[in-house]
Short mmCIF file of C-alpha atoms and ligand atoms in Angstrom, two decimals:
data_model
loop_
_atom_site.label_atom_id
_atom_site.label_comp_id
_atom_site.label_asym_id
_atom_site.label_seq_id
_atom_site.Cartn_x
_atom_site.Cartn_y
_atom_site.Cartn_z
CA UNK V 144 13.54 -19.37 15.06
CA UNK V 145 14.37 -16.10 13.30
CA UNK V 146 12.56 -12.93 14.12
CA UNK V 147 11.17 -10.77 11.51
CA UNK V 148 9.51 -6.71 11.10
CA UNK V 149 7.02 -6.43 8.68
CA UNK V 150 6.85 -2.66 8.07
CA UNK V 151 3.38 -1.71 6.45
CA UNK V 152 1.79 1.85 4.78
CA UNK V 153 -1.44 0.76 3.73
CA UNK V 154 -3.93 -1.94 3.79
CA UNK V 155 -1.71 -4.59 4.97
CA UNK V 156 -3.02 -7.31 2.58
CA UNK V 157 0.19 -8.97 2.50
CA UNK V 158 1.23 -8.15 6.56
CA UNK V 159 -2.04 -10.48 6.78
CA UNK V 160 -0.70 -12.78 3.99
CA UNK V 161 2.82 -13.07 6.40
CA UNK V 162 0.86 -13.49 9.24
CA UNK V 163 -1.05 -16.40 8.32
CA UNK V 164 1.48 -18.06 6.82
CA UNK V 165 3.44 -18.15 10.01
CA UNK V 166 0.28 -18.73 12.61
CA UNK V 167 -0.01 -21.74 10.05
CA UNK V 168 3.55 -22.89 10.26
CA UNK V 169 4.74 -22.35 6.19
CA UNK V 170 6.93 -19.83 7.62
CA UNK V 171 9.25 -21.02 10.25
CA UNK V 172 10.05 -17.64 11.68
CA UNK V 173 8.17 -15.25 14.22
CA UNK V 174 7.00 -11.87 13.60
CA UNK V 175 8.09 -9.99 16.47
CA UNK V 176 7.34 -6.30 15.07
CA UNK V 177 4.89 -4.92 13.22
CA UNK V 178 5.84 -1.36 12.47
CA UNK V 179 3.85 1.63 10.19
CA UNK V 180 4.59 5.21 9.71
CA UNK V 181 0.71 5.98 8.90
CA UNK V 182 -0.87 5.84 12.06
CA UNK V 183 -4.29 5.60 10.16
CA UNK V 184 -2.69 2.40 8.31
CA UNK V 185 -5.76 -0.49 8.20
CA UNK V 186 -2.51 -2.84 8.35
CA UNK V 187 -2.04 -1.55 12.11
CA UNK V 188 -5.74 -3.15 12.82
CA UNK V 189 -4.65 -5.90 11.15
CA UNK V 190 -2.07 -6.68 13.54
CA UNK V 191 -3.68 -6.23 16.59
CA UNK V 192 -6.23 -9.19 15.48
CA UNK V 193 -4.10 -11.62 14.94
CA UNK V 194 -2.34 -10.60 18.59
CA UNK V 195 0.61 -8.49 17.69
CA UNK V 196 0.73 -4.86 19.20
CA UNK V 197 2.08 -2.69 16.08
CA UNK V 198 4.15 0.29 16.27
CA UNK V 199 3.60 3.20 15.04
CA UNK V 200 6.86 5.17 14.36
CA UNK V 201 5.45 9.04 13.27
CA UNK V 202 7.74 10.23 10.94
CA UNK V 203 6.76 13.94 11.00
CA UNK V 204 9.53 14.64 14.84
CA UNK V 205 12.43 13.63 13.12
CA UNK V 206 14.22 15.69 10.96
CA UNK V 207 14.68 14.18 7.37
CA UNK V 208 14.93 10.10 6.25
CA UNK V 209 18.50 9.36 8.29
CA UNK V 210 16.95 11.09 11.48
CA UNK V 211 13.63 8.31 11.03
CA UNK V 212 15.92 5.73 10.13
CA UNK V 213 18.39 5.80 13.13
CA UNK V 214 15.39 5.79 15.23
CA UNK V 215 13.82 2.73 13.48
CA UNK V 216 17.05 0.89 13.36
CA UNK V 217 17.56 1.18 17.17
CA UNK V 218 14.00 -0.10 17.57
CA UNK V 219 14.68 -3.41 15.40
CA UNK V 220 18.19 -3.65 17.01
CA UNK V 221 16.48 -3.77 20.40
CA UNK V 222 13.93 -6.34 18.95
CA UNK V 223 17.07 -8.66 17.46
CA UNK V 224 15.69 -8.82 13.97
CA UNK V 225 16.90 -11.47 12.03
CA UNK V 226 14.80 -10.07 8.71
CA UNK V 227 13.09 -6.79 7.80
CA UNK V 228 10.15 -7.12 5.64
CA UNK V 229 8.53 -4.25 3.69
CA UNK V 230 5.19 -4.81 2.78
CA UNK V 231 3.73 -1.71 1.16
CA UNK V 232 5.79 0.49 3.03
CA UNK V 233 6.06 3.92 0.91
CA UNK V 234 9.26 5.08 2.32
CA UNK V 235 12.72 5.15 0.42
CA UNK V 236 15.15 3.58 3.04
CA UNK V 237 18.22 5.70 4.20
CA UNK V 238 21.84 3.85 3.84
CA UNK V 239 21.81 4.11 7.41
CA UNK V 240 19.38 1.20 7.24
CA UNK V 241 19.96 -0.63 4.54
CA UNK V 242 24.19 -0.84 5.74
CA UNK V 243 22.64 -2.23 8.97
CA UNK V 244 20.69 -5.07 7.67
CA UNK V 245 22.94 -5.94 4.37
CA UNK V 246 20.95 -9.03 2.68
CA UNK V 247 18.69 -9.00 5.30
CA UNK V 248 15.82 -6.54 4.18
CA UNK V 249 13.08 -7.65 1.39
CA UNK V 250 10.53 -5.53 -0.63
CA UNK V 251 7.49 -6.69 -3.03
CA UNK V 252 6.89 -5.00 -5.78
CA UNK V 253 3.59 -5.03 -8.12
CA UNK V 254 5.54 -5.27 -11.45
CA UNK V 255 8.01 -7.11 -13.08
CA UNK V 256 11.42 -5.12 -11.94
CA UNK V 257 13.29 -4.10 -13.29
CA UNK V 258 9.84 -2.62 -15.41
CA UNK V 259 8.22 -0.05 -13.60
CA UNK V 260 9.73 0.74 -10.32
CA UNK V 261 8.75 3.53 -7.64
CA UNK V 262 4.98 3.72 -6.39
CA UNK V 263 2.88 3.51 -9.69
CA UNK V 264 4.53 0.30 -10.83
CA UNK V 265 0.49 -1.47 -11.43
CA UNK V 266 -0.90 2.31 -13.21
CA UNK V 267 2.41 2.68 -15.00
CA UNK V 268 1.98 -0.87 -16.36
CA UNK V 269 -1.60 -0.35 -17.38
CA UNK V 270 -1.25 2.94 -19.27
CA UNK V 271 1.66 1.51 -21.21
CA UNK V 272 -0.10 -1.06 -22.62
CA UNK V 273 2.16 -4.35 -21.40
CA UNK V 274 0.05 -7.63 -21.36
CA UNK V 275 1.88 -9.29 -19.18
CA UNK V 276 2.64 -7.59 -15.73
CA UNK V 277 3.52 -9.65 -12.09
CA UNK V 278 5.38 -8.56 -9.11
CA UNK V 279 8.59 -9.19 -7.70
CA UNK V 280 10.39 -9.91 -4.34
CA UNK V 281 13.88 -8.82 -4.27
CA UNK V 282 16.26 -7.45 -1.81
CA UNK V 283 16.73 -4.06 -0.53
CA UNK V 284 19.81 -2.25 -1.64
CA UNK V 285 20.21 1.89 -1.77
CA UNK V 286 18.52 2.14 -4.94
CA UNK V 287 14.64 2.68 -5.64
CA UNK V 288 13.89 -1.19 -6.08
CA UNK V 289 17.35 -1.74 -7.57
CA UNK V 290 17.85 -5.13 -5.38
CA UNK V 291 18.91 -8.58 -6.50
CA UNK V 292 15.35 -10.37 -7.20
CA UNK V 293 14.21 -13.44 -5.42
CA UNK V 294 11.21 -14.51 -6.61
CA UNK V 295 8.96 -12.96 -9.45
CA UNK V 296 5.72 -14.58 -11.18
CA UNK V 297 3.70 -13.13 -14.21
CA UNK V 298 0.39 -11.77 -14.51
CA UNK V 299 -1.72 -11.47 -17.25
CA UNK V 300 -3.02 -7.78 -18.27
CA UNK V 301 -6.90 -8.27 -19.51
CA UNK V 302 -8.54 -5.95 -22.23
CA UNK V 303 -11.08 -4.35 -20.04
CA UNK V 304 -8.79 -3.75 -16.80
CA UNK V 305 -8.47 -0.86 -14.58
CA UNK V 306 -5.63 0.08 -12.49
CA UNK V 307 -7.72 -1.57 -9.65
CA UNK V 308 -8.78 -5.25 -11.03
CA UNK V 309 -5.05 -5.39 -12.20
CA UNK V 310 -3.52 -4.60 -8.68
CA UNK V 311 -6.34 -7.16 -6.93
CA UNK V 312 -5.07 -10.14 -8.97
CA UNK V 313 -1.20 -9.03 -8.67
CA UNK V 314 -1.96 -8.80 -4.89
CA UNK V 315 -3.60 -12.44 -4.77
CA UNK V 316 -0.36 -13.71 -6.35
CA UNK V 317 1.43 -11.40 -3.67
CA UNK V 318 -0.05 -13.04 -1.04
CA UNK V 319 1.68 -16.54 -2.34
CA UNK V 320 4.85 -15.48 -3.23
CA UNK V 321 6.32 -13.27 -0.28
CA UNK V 322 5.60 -16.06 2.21
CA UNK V 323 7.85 -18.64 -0.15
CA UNK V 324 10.39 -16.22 -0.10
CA UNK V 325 10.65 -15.70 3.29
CA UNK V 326 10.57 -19.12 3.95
CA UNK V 327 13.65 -19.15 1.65
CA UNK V 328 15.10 -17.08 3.54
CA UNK V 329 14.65 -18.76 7.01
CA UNK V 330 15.88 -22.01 5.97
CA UNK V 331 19.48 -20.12 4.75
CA UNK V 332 18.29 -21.42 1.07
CA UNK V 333 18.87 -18.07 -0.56
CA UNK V 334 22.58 -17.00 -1.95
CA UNK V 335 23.24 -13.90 -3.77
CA UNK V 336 26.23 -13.27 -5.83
CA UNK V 337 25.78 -9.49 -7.15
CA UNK V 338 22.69 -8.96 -9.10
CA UNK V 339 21.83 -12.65 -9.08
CA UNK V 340 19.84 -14.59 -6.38
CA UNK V 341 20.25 -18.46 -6.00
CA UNK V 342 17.97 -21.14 -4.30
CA UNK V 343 19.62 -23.54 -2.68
CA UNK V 344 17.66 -27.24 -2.45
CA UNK V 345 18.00 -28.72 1.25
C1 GAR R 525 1.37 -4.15 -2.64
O1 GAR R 525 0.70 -4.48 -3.81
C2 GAR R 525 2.84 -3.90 -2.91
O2 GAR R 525 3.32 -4.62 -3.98
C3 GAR R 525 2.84 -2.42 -3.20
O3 GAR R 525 1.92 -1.87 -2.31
C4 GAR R 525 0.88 -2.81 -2.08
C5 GAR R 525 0.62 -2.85 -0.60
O4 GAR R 525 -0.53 -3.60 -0.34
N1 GAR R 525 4.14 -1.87 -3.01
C6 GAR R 525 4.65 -0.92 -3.78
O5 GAR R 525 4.06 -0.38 -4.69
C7 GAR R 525 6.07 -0.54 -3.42
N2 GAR R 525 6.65 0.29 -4.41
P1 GAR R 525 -0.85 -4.13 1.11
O6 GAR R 525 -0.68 -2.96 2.07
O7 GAR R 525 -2.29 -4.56 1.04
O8 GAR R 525 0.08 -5.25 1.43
#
């Protein structure tokens, strides 16, 4: 079974999403790690109900991204993670990282990439008037959400939404789609040949 790190900012709406999925058996891998840099993070609460003990790596000791970086890398090296999952984690990732887990670290994304990157992507939608918005699962490379995309799905932009009703019903979509992709992932269905991202049938 292949052992994944959710690392998690915020809420952890789709750390819970992850979790279920796998305490349910639609994802056939274990999470191992659960990992935030805020210690305040509700996603670290989260955790500890459904049974895992998070970590809470403090960013503010090390000097600068690579210093953080090395430090989380050793910590998922020790854990022998097979897949690093970002889930709301507001932190650019150092090629320190990203060189140690090539094709092995996934992001969501509230918008239709390669449409509104960076950490506005549902406001930045909103205010420029799209009517169709979604989010997007992709791969990690060094670039800010530059990765080949896995799985993306549409969502409808409504006359009388706010930055808030728009991110709750990308988010419920959220909550479907990174589980399918991981599963992807675990069952060695996904192949990517540069910018594009194949699924493989069984
Ligand atoms: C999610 O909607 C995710 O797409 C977004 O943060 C939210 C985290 O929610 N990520 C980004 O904007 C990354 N640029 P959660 O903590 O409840 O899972």
């Amino acid at each position: 079974m292949k052992k994944i790190a959710v690392l998690a900012s915020g809420e952890g709406t789709n750390l819970e999403a992850i979790l279920e999925a796998a305490e349910r058996g639609r994802i056939s891998a274990q999470v191992v790690l659960v990992i935030s840099d805020r210690k305040k993070a509700p996603a670290l609460e989260r955790a500890r109900r459904r049974g895992i003990e998070p970590l809470h790596l403090d960013p503010r000791p090390y000097r600068g991204r690579e210093e953080y970086d090395q430090a989380l890398l050793a910590v998922l090296r020790r854990a022998g993670i097979d897949l690093v999952v970002l889930a709301g984690f507001m932190r650019l990732l150092s090629p320190v990282l990203v060189q140690a887990f090539p094709g092995r670290i996934m992001n969501i994304h509230p918008a239709l990439l390669p449409a509104f990157p960076g950490t506005s992507g549902v406001e930045e939608a909103l205010n420029y008037g799209v009517k169709v918005t979604g989010c997007t699962v992709h791969f990690v490379d060094e670039g800010l959400d530059t990765g080949p995309i896995i799985l993306q799905e549409t969502v409808p932009v409504l006359q009388d939404d706010t930055v808030k009703t728009l991110h709750m019903r990308i988010q419920a979509v959220e909550h479907r789609l990174y589980p399918r992709a991981i599963e992807l992932f675990c069952q060695d269905q996904l192949r990517v040949e540069g910018r594009r991202c194949f699924i493989e049938s069984r």
